[in-house]
Amino acid sequence: MTAPMAMLLVQGALYERMKDSPDLMGLVTGVYDQVPETAAYPYVVLGESTETPDNRLSGLGRQTTHTLHIWSRYEGYAQALQILAVVVALFDHQPLTVPGLHHVGTYYEFSQTLTDPEPPGSLRHVPVRFRVRTEQPSG
């Protein structure tokens, strides 16, 4: 397992789970790695990731963190928080298929509500972070 491999594989699994969720896709216009200029709000963006070794005596493992960004133009946070609730339900303590790796667990770490201060000040942003533990498959 090379250093960026787990991040890439987990990011792909997160993306697939979100885009295949009717509950999430009923609330957002898309899930993006790179947001197109023509994207309409609300949407979710795959954001920053980290990766650290999580090895054990008999095998190699990784812990990765993945920040997702929820963006909304709704007045207030109700819409973004509704999207957040669906995203957390999709991943927190849920099994995740990560091709080429054994998924140990996915854990919700934090979220925060932010208002973009630029005029007109109506852009809502909710970053949410998950920690994902994976291992190389045995055998």
Coordinates of C-alpha atoms in Angstrom, one line a residue, residues 14-32 40-45 79 82-83 86-87 90:
L14 CA -17.0 8.1 -0.5
Y15 CA -17.9 9.7 -3.9
E16 CA -19.6 6.5 -5.2
R17 CA -21.7 6.2 -2.0
M18 CA -22.8 9.8 -2.2
K19 CA -23.7 9.9 -5.9
D20 CA -25.6 6.6 -5.6
S21 CA -27.7 7.8 -2.6
P22 CA -31.2 8.9 -3.7
D23 CA -31.6 10.6 -0.3
L24 CA -28.6 12.8 -0.8
M25 CA -29.1 13.4 -4.5
G26 CA -32.7 14.5 -3.8
L27 CA -31.2 17.3 -1.7
V28 CA -28.2 18.5 -3.8
T29 CA -27.5 19.3 -7.4
G30 CA -24.3 17.2 -7.4
V31 CA -21.2 15.8 -5.7
Y32 CA -18.0 17.2 -7.1
A40 CA -26.1 25.3 -8.9
Y41 CA -26.4 25.3 -5.1
P42 CA -26.7 23.3 -3.0
Y43 CA -23.9 20.7 -3.6
V44 CA -21.2 18.7 -1.8
V45 CA -17.5 18.9 -2.6
Q79 CA -30.8 23.2 4.2
Q82 CA -30.4 18.6 6.5
I83 CA -27.8 17.6 3.9
V86 CA -27.9 12.6 5.4
V87 CA -24.1 12.6 4.8
L90 CA -24.4 7.5 4.9

